[in-house]
Coordinates of C-alpha atoms and ligand atoms in Angstrom, one line a residue:
M1 CA -86.3 11.5 129.6
N2 CA -86.0 15.7 129.0
A3 CA -82.4 18.2 129.8
T4 CA -83.7 21.8 130.7
I5 CA -81.6 24.8 129.8
E6 CA -82.1 27.8 131.0
F7 CA -80.8 31.0 129.6
D8 CA -81.2 34.5 130.1
G9 CA -84.7 34.0 132.9
K10 CA -86.0 31.5 130.3
K11 CA -86.4 27.2 130.4
Y12 CA -86.4 25.7 127.8
E13 CA -86.9 21.9 127.9
L14 CA -85.0 19.5 125.2
P15 CA -85.8 15.8 125.0
V16 CA -83.3 13.9 125.9
I17 CA -82.7 9.9 123.3
T18 CA -80.7 7.3 124.6
G19 CA -79.2 5.1 122.4
S20 CA -78.8 0.8 123.2
E21 CA -75.5 0.7 125.1
K22 CA -77.1 3.1 127.3
E23 CA -75.8 6.4 126.0
N24 CA -77.9 9.2 126.4
A25 CA -77.7 12.1 123.8
I26 CA -79.8 15.7 124.5
D27 CA -81.3 16.5 121.2
I28 CA -80.7 20.6 120.5
S29 CA -82.3 20.6 117.3
K30 CA -85.1 22.5 117.8
L31 CA -83.6 24.7 120.9
R32 CA -82.8 27.6 118.1
G33 CA -86.5 27.5 116.7
Q34 CA -87.6 27.3 120.3
S35 CA -85.7 29.7 122.0
G36 CA -85.4 32.6 118.6
G37 CA -81.2 32.1 117.9
L38 CA -80.0 30.4 120.7
I39 CA -76.8 27.9 119.5
T40 CA -74.4 25.8 120.2
I41 CA -71.0 25.6 119.9
D42 CA -68.9 22.6 119.4
P43 CA -65.3 23.2 117.2
G44 CA -64.1 19.6 116.3
F45 CA -67.5 18.4 117.1
K46 CA -66.4 16.9 120.8
N47 CA -68.7 16.8 122.4
T48 CA -71.4 16.4 119.4
G49 CA -73.1 13.5 117.8
S50 CA -73.9 14.5 114.7
C51 CA -76.5 10.9 114.2
E52 CA -78.0 8.4 114.9
S53 CA -76.2 5.2 113.7
K54 CA -76.6 1.6 114.0
I55 CA -73.2 0.1 112.8
T56 CA -70.7 0.6 115.1
F57 CA -70.5 1.2 118.5
L58 CA -67.4 2.3 120.3
N59 CA -66.7 2.9 123.8
G60 CA -63.1 4.8 124.6
E61 CA -63.1 4.7 128.0
E62 CA -63.7 1.2 128.2
G63 CA -61.8 0.4 125.0
I64 CA -64.4 -1.5 123.3
L65 CA -65.4 -1.2 119.4
R66 CA -68.0 -3.6 118.0
Y67 CA -69.3 -3.9 114.2
R68 CA -73.2 -4.0 114.4
G69 CA -72.3 -5.4 118.0
Y70 CA -69.7 -8.3 117.5
S71 CA -66.6 -7.6 118.9
I72 CA -63.6 -6.3 116.8
E73 CA -61.0 -9.1 118.3
E74 CA -64.0 -11.9 117.9
L75 CA -64.3 -10.8 113.8
A76 CA -60.4 -9.9 113.4
A77 CA -59.7 -13.7 114.3
N78 CA -62.5 -15.2 112.6
A79 CA -63.5 -13.9 110.1
S80 CA -62.5 -12.7 105.8
F81 CA -62.1 -8.9 105.0
L82 CA -65.6 -9.4 102.3
E83 CA -67.5 -10.9 105.4
V84 CA -67.3 -7.9 107.7
A85 CA -67.4 -5.6 104.3
Y86 CA -71.2 -7.4 104.3
L87 CA -71.5 -7.3 107.8
L88 CA -71.0 -3.6 108.1
I89 CA -73.4 -2.7 104.9
F90 CA -75.5 -4.5 104.9
G91 CA -76.5 -5.5 108.4
E92 CA -75.8 -9.2 109.3
L93 CA -73.1 -11.8 108.7
P94 CA -73.6 -13.4 105.1
T95 CA -74.5 -16.5 104.6
Q96 CA -71.6 -18.8 102.3
N97 CA -74.5 -18.3 99.5
E98 CA -75.2 -14.7 100.5
L99 CA -70.6 -13.9 100.4
D100 CA -70.7 -16.3 97.5
N101 CA -72.8 -13.8 95.4
F102 CA -71.7 -11.0 96.7
F103 CA -68.3 -11.3 95.8
D104 CA -69.6 -13.1 92.5
D105 CA -70.8 -9.7 91.7
I106 CA -67.8 -7.9 92.6
K107 CA -65.9 -10.0 90.2
E108 CA -67.7 -9.1 87.9
E109 CA -67.1 -5.4 88.0
S110 CA -63.2 -5.3 88.7
H111 CA -62.7 -3.8 86.0
V112 CA -62.1 -0.3 84.8
D113 CA -62.5 2.1 81.8
E114 CA -59.3 1.7 79.9
E115 CA -59.4 5.5 79.1
M116 CA -59.3 5.2 83.7
K117 CA -55.1 4.6 82.7
K118 CA -54.7 8.2 80.6
I119 CA -55.8 9.7 84.2
L120 CA -53.3 8.1 85.4
D121 CA -50.9 8.4 83.0
G122 CA -51.2 12.3 83.6
F123 CA -49.7 12.4 87.3
P124 CA -46.0 12.3 88.2
K125 CA -44.7 9.3 89.1
S126 CA -43.9 11.4 92.5
A127 CA -47.0 12.0 93.3
H128 CA -48.4 10.6 96.7
P129 CA -50.1 7.5 96.1
M130 CA -53.2 8.6 98.3
G131 CA -53.8 12.3 96.0
V132 CA -53.6 9.6 93.0
V133 CA -56.7 7.6 94.4
S134 CA -58.8 10.2 95.1
S135 CA -58.1 11.9 92.2
L136 CA -59.2 8.5 90.5
T137 CA -62.3 8.0 93.0
N138 CA -63.8 11.0 91.6
A139 CA -63.0 10.2 88.3
L140 CA -64.9 7.3 88.0
I141 CA -67.6 9.0 88.1
A142 CA -67.4 10.0 84.5
F143 CA -67.4 6.1 83.8
N144 CA -70.4 5.3 85.7
P145 CA -72.3 8.5 85.3
S146 CA -76.0 7.4 86.2
S147 CA -76.7 8.6 89.2
V148 CA -78.4 6.4 92.3
N149 CA -81.6 6.0 92.5
V150 CA -81.7 5.9 96.5
D151 CA -84.9 4.3 95.9
S152 CA -84.2 1.4 94.9
E153 CA -82.0 -1.0 96.7
E154 CA -80.6 -2.5 93.1
D155 CA -79.2 0.8 92.2
M156 CA -77.5 1.5 96.0
Y157 CA -76.4 -2.5 95.9
K158 CA -75.1 -2.1 91.9
A159 CA -73.1 1.1 93.1
I160 CA -71.8 -0.5 96.3
I161 CA -70.5 -3.9 94.0
K162 CA -68.9 -1.3 91.8
I163 CA -66.5 0.8 94.4
L164 CA -66.0 -2.3 96.3
A165 CA -64.9 -4.0 92.9
K166 CA -62.7 -1.0 91.5
F167 CA -61.4 0.7 94.5
P168 CA -58.9 -1.9 95.1
V169 CA -57.7 -1.7 91.5
L170 CA -57.2 2.2 91.4
C171 CA -54.9 1.7 94.6
A172 CA -53.0 -1.2 93.3
W173 CA -52.3 1.0 89.9
A174 CA -51.5 3.9 92.2
L175 CA -48.6 2.1 94.0
R176 CA -48.0 0.5 90.2
K177 CA -47.3 3.3 89.0
R178 CA -45.1 4.9 91.6
T179 CA -43.2 1.6 91.1
G180 CA -42.8 1.7 87.5
Q181 CA -44.9 -1.4 86.9
P182 CA -47.3 -2.2 84.4
L183 CA -50.9 -2.3 85.5
D184 CA -52.2 -5.6 86.0
Y185 CA -55.9 -6.8 87.0
G186 CA -54.6 -9.6 89.1
D187 CA -57.2 -12.4 89.4
N188 CA -60.5 -13.4 90.1
D189 CA -59.6 -16.7 90.9
L190 CA -58.1 -15.4 94.1
G191 CA -60.0 -14.1 97.4
Y192 CA -60.4 -10.2 97.2
V193 CA -57.8 -10.0 99.9
E194 CA -54.8 -12.5 98.1
N195 CA -56.2 -10.3 94.7
V196 CA -55.1 -7.0 96.1
L197 CA -51.8 -8.7 97.0
K198 CA -51.3 -10.1 93.3
M199 CA -52.6 -6.1 91.5
M200 CA -50.2 -4.6 94.1
F201 CA -46.7 -7.0 93.8
K202 CA -46.7 -9.0 90.6
K203 CA -44.6 -8.4 88.5
P204 CA -44.4 -8.7 84.8
N205 CA -42.0 -11.9 84.1
K206 CA -42.6 -13.6 87.4
D207 CA -45.5 -15.5 88.7
Y208 CA -46.8 -14.0 92.1
E209 CA -47.6 -16.7 95.0
V210 CA -49.9 -15.2 97.7
D211 CA -47.6 -15.5 101.1
P212 CA -50.6 -17.0 103.1
V213 CA -48.3 -15.4 106.3
V214 CA -49.0 -12.1 104.4
A215 CA -52.8 -12.3 103.1
S216 CA -53.6 -13.2 106.6
A217 CA -51.9 -10.2 108.2
L218 CA -53.4 -8.0 105.8
N219 CA -56.8 -9.4 106.3
K220 CA -56.8 -8.5 109.6
L221 CA -55.3 -5.4 109.2
L222 CA -58.0 -4.5 107.0
I223 CA -61.0 -5.6 109.2
L224 CA -59.5 -3.7 111.8
H225 CA -60.3 -0.4 109.7
A226 CA -63.2 -1.2 108.3
D227 CA -65.2 1.2 110.5
H228 CA -64.8 3.6 113.4
E229 CA -68.1 5.4 114.0
Q230 CA -68.0 9.0 113.2
N231 CA -64.4 9.7 113.0
C232 CA -63.1 12.6 110.3
S233 CA -63.7 10.4 107.2
T234 CA -66.7 8.9 107.8
S235 CA -67.9 12.6 108.8
T236 CA -67.3 13.7 105.3
V237 CA -68.7 10.8 103.4
R238 CA -71.6 11.8 105.0
I239 CA -71.5 15.4 105.4
V240 CA -70.6 14.7 101.3
G241 CA -73.2 12.5 100.6
S242 CA -75.9 14.4 102.3
S243 CA -75.5 17.1 99.8
H244 CA -76.8 13.7 97.6
A245 CA -73.4 14.0 95.9
G246 CA -73.5 10.6 94.8
L247 CA -71.5 7.2 96.0
F248 CA -68.0 7.8 94.4
A249 CA -67.5 11.4 95.0
S250 CA -68.1 10.8 98.7
I251 CA -65.4 8.3 99.0
S252 CA -62.9 11.1 97.1
A253 CA -63.8 13.5 99.7
G254 CA -62.9 10.8 102.9
V255 CA -59.9 9.8 100.8
S256 CA -58.3 12.9 101.5
A257 CA -60.0 13.9 104.8
L258 CA -58.2 10.8 105.7
W259 CA -54.8 11.4 104.5
G260 CA -53.9 14.0 106.8
P261 CA -51.2 13.6 109.4
L262 CA -53.7 13.5 112.1
H263 CA -55.7 10.9 110.8
G264 CA -55.3 8.0 108.8
G265 CA -52.2 9.7 107.7
A266 CA -50.3 9.0 110.6
N267 CA -49.7 6.0 109.7
Q268 CA -46.9 6.7 107.6
A269 CA -46.2 9.6 109.7
V270 CA -45.3 6.8 112.3
I271 CA -42.6 5.1 110.7
E272 CA -41.3 8.4 109.3
M273 CA -40.7 9.2 113.6
L274 CA -39.4 5.7 114.3
E275 CA -36.9 5.9 111.5
A276 CA -36.2 9.2 112.3
I277 CA -35.3 8.4 116.0
K278 CA -32.8 5.6 114.8
E279 CA -31.0 7.8 112.5
D280 CA -30.6 9.8 115.2
G281 CA -28.9 7.5 117.6
G282 CA -32.2 6.1 118.8
D283 CA -32.6 8.3 122.0
T284 CA -36.4 7.7 122.6
K285 CA -36.0 9.8 125.8
K286 CA -34.9 12.3 123.5
F287 CA -38.5 12.1 121.6
M288 CA -40.2 12.1 124.0
A289 CA -39.4 15.5 125.7
K290 CA -39.9 16.9 122.6
A291 CA -43.2 15.7 122.6
K292 CA -44.1 17.2 125.7
D293 CA -42.5 20.1 125.1
K294 CA -44.9 23.1 125.1
N295 CA -43.2 25.2 122.2
D296 CA -41.8 22.1 119.5
P297 CA -44.8 21.3 116.8
F298 CA -43.3 17.9 117.6
R299 CA -46.3 15.3 119.1
L300 CA -45.6 11.6 119.3
M301 CA -47.0 10.2 116.0
G302 CA -49.5 7.0 116.6
F303 CA -49.9 8.2 120.4
G304 CA -53.5 9.6 121.1
H305 CA -57.1 9.5 120.3
R306 CA -60.2 11.9 120.0
V307 CA -62.4 9.2 122.0
Y308 CA -59.8 6.5 123.3
K309 CA -58.6 7.7 127.0
N310 CA -58.0 4.1 127.4
F311 CA -56.1 1.4 125.4
D312 CA -57.1 1.4 122.2
P313 CA -58.6 -2.6 121.2
R314 CA -57.1 -2.2 117.2
A315 CA -53.6 -1.7 118.8
K316 CA -53.6 -4.3 121.3
I317 CA -54.9 -6.8 118.5
I318 CA -52.2 -4.9 116.0
K319 CA -49.1 -5.0 118.6
K320 CA -49.3 -8.9 119.2
S321 CA -49.3 -9.2 115.8
A322 CA -47.1 -7.6 114.3
D323 CA -44.7 -9.3 116.6
E324 CA -46.3 -12.6 114.7
V325 CA -46.1 -11.8 111.5
L326 CA -42.4 -10.6 111.7
G327 CA -41.7 -14.0 113.7
N328 CA -43.7 -16.2 110.7
L329 CA -41.5 -14.1 108.4
G330 CA -38.1 -14.4 109.9
I331 CA -37.9 -10.6 109.7
Q332 CA -35.8 -8.3 112.2
D333 CA -37.3 -4.7 112.6
P334 CA -35.6 -2.3 114.6
V335 CA -38.0 0.2 114.8
L336 CA -40.1 -2.1 116.2
D337 CA -37.8 -2.2 119.5
I338 CA -38.1 1.6 119.1
A339 CA -42.1 1.3 118.8
K340 CA -42.2 -1.2 121.3
G341 CA -39.2 1.1 124.0
L342 CA -41.4 4.6 123.1
E343 CA -44.8 2.9 124.1
K344 CA -43.1 1.7 127.6
E345 CA -42.1 5.0 128.4
A346 CA -45.2 7.0 127.4
L347 CA -47.6 4.5 129.2
E348 CA -44.9 5.5 132.5
D349 CA -44.7 9.4 131.9
S350 CA -47.1 11.1 133.5
Y351 CA -47.5 13.6 130.6
F352 CA -49.1 11.1 128.8
V353 CA -50.7 9.0 132.0
D354 CA -52.1 12.3 132.9
R355 CA -53.9 13.1 129.1
K356 CA -54.6 9.5 129.3
L357 CA -52.3 9.0 125.5
Y358 CA -52.4 6.0 124.3
P359 CA -51.0 3.8 121.1
N360 CA -53.8 4.1 118.8
V361 CA -54.1 1.7 115.4
D362 CA -51.2 3.5 113.4
F363 CA -48.5 3.0 115.9
Y364 CA -47.5 -0.2 115.1
S365 CA -49.7 -1.3 111.3
G366 CA -46.7 0.6 109.4
I367 CA -44.3 -2.4 110.6
I368 CA -46.4 -4.2 109.6
Y369 CA -47.5 -3.3 105.9
R370 CA -43.2 -3.3 105.8
A371 CA -42.6 -6.6 106.6
L372 CA -45.2 -7.2 104.7
G373 CA -43.3 -5.8 101.5
I374 CA -45.7 -2.1 101.3
P375 CA -44.0 0.8 100.7
T376 CA -44.4 3.6 103.3
D377 CA -46.0 6.3 101.2
M378 CA -49.0 3.2 101.0
F379 CA -49.7 2.8 103.9
T380 CA -52.8 5.0 104.3
V381 CA -53.7 3.8 100.9
M382 CA -54.3 0.4 103.3
F383 CA -56.0 2.4 105.4
A384 CA -58.5 3.8 102.8
L385 CA -59.1 0.2 101.5
G386 CA -59.9 -1.1 104.9
R387 CA -61.7 2.0 105.3
L388 CA -63.7 1.7 102.1
P389 CA -66.9 -1.2 103.8
G390 CA -67.1 1.4 106.7
W391 CA -67.3 4.8 104.3
I392 CA -70.0 2.5 102.5
A393 CA -71.9 1.3 104.8
Q394 CA -72.6 5.0 106.5
W395 CA -73.5 6.5 103.6
R396 CA -76.4 4.0 102.9
E397 CA -77.7 4.2 106.7
M398 CA -77.0 7.8 105.7
R399 CA -79.2 8.2 103.1
L400 CA -81.9 5.0 103.7
K401 CA -82.5 7.3 106.9
K402 CA -82.9 10.6 104.2
E403 CA -80.7 12.3 106.9
P404 CA -81.0 16.2 106.1
I405 CA -77.6 18.4 104.3
G406 CA -74.9 18.3 106.7
R407 CA -74.7 22.3 107.2
P408 CA -73.4 23.5 110.8
R409 CA -74.1 26.8 112.0
Q410 CA -71.7 29.1 113.6
V411 CA -71.1 32.2 115.7
Y412 CA -70.0 35.0 114.3
T413 CA -67.4 37.1 115.6
G414 CA -66.1 39.7 112.9
E415 CA -66.9 43.3 111.4
N416 CA -70.1 44.4 112.6
H417 CA -71.6 46.3 109.1
R418 CA -70.0 49.2 108.2
A419 CA -69.2 51.2 105.1
Y420 CA -67.2 50.3 101.8
T421 CA -65.1 52.9 101.1
N422 CA -63.9 53.7 97.4
I423 CA -60.3 52.7 96.6
N424 CA -59.1 56.0 96.1
N425 CA -59.6 56.5 99.9
R426 CA -58.2 53.3 101.5
Ligands
ACO501 N1 -48.1 14.0 121.3 C1 -48.1 14.4 122.6 N2 -48.6 15.3 123.0 C2 -50.4 14.9 122.3 C3 -50.3 13.8 121.5 C4 -49.0 13.6 121.2 N3 -49.4 12.5 120.4 N4 -51.5 13.9 121.5 C5 -52.3 15.0 122.4 N5 -50.8 15.1 123.0 C6 -51.7 16.7 124.1 C7 -52.5 17.9 123.6 O1 -50.8 18.4 123.7 C8 -52.4 18.4 124.8 O2 -52.7 18.6 125.6 P1 -52.8 20.0 126.4 O3 -53.8 19.2 127.2 O4 -51.7 20.2 127.2 O5 -52.8 20.9 126.0 C9 -53.9 16.9 124.9 O6 -53.1 16.0 124.8 C10 -55.0 16.6 124.0 O7 -55.2 16.6 122.9 P2 -55.7 17.0 121.7 O8 -55.2 17.6 120.2 O9 -56.6 18.2 122.2 O10 -56.2 16.2 121.3 P3 -57.4 15.5 119.9 O11 -58.7 14.4 120.7 O12 -58.1 17.1 119.4 O13 -56.4 15.2 119.0 C11 -55.7 13.8 118.0 C12 -56.2 13.5 119.3 C13 -55.5 14.1 116.5 C14 -55.4 11.7 117.7 C15 -54.3 14.1 119.1 O14 -53.7 13.0 120.0 C16 -53.1 13.9 117.9 O15 -52.6 14.7 117.2 N6 -51.9 12.0 118.0 C17 -50.9 11.6 117.0 C18 -51.2 11.8 115.7 C19 -52.0 10.7 115.5 O16 -51.7 9.3 115.8 N7 -53.4 10.4 114.6 C20 -53.6 8.9 114.3 C21 -55.3 8.8 115.0 S1 -56.0 7.2 115.0 C22 -56.7 8.0 113.5 O17 -57.0 8.9 113.1 C23 -57.1 6.8 112.9

C-alpha cells in the first residue's frame, strides 16, 4: 500500500506501514530526500509515530490497553507485578521456573553501594522525592560503570536486573529521607511488592507486618502503570537511549519527564486539587467553572488524555479498586466523594463531553495511595516504580532494533542572515 503526497506540482509515493491491529501509518522517512527538503511538522507529536513496537497496544477511541497482547483487565486481576515486568521486557509470560530465577537474580542485586548514602545525605529533607530518585538513579552509573554491550543478551540482562533490583531501594530511601527514618534494605524473603512496602514503612524499633490488602492493591496499581506505549517519559527514555547513553541514564531521564504535572505528576496534583476543593467548602461546580474558563489556568487534574478519547481502562479498574481498598481498610475519605461528584458532573457537561475528556489513570490512584499510607509527594515515585518495566522494555526494544539516534527536524522561523553589529553601535 502507498500514499501519495502532492506538493508544488510534483507527486511523491510513500509506503504505508500496517500494524498488527490494522493501524496504518505513512512512512515519511524518505520524503525529505526524495523531495529535496520537504518535511512534516507535528508539535507535541500528536499525529506522529516514532517507532514500530511489539510491546503495548492502545486504542484510545475504544479504551483498550494490552501488554504483549494480554488485556490490562486480565493482567490486573490475575498477575503479579514481577510477572508483568517479565512479560513486558521479554515478550512472554514466564513459567514458574523462569519467574523464580528472575526474582532470585533481582534479590542478588537488591543492595546499593554504601557511598550512595552520602549522595542522599546531600539533599535537604525538603527535597521532592522525584528529584532525589532521578538523581540517585543517575548516580548509580558511577557505581556500575561498565557500559552495556547490547549485542550480548547476558550484558543486557545484567543491566536490567540491576535497575529492577536497585530502583525500589532508591525510591524507598527517598521516602525514608523525607520522613527522617534510617535507611533500610527490606527483606529478601518477601515478595517484590511486599519488600517495597517494608523498605518504605518499617520503623527501626518495630516489626513490620505486610498487610495483604495493601500489598494486593499496590501490586494492581503497579501493573496498571507498567507501560503505556510512547508517552512522554517513555519517549524520553527511548530518545536518551538512542544516543547510546546507558540504561540507568535513560531511566533517570524518564523519571524527570514523568515528574511534570501534565504527566505522572498529575496524581499528586489531583489529590492537592481535591483537598483544595474540600478546604474551599466542597463546591465542585465552582471548580468545574474554573476548569472551563479559558482565562483561568486551572485544569481539572486527572481528566483528559492525549490518546484516550473514551474512558481510560486503567481509571475504570482503579475506581473500583478505590472503593474496595478503602472498604477493606475501613477508611472513609471525603475526597473520594468529591472525586466521584466531579466525575459525574464532568461526564454530563458538554465542555468535557465535546472534548472527550474522561478521568485518566491519575484521577483515583492518589486516593488509593493515600489509603495505603503513602505520602502525597511520593505518589509520582510510585508511578515511576510501576513504569520501570515499561521503560526497560522500550529501551531494550529500541537498542535491539538498532534504531537510529532520535533527532527531529524543525521549521526555522527566526531572523534571516544579518550582519554582526559591534556592541558600541547597538
Ligand atoms: N481540564 C479542562 N480542560 C481541559 C483538560 C482538563 N483537564 N484537558 C484538556 N482540556 C481542554 C483543553 O483546554 C483544550 O480545549 P480547547 O480545544 O478549547 O482549546 C482541549 O481540552 C484539548 O486539550 P489539549 O491540552 O489540547 O489536549 P492534549 O492532548 O494536548 O493534552 C493532557 C492532554 C495534557 C493530558 C490534558 O488533558 C491535561 O492537561 N490534563 C490534566 C493533567 C492530567 O491529568 N495529566 C495526566 C495525563 S495521564 C498521564 O500522563 C499518566
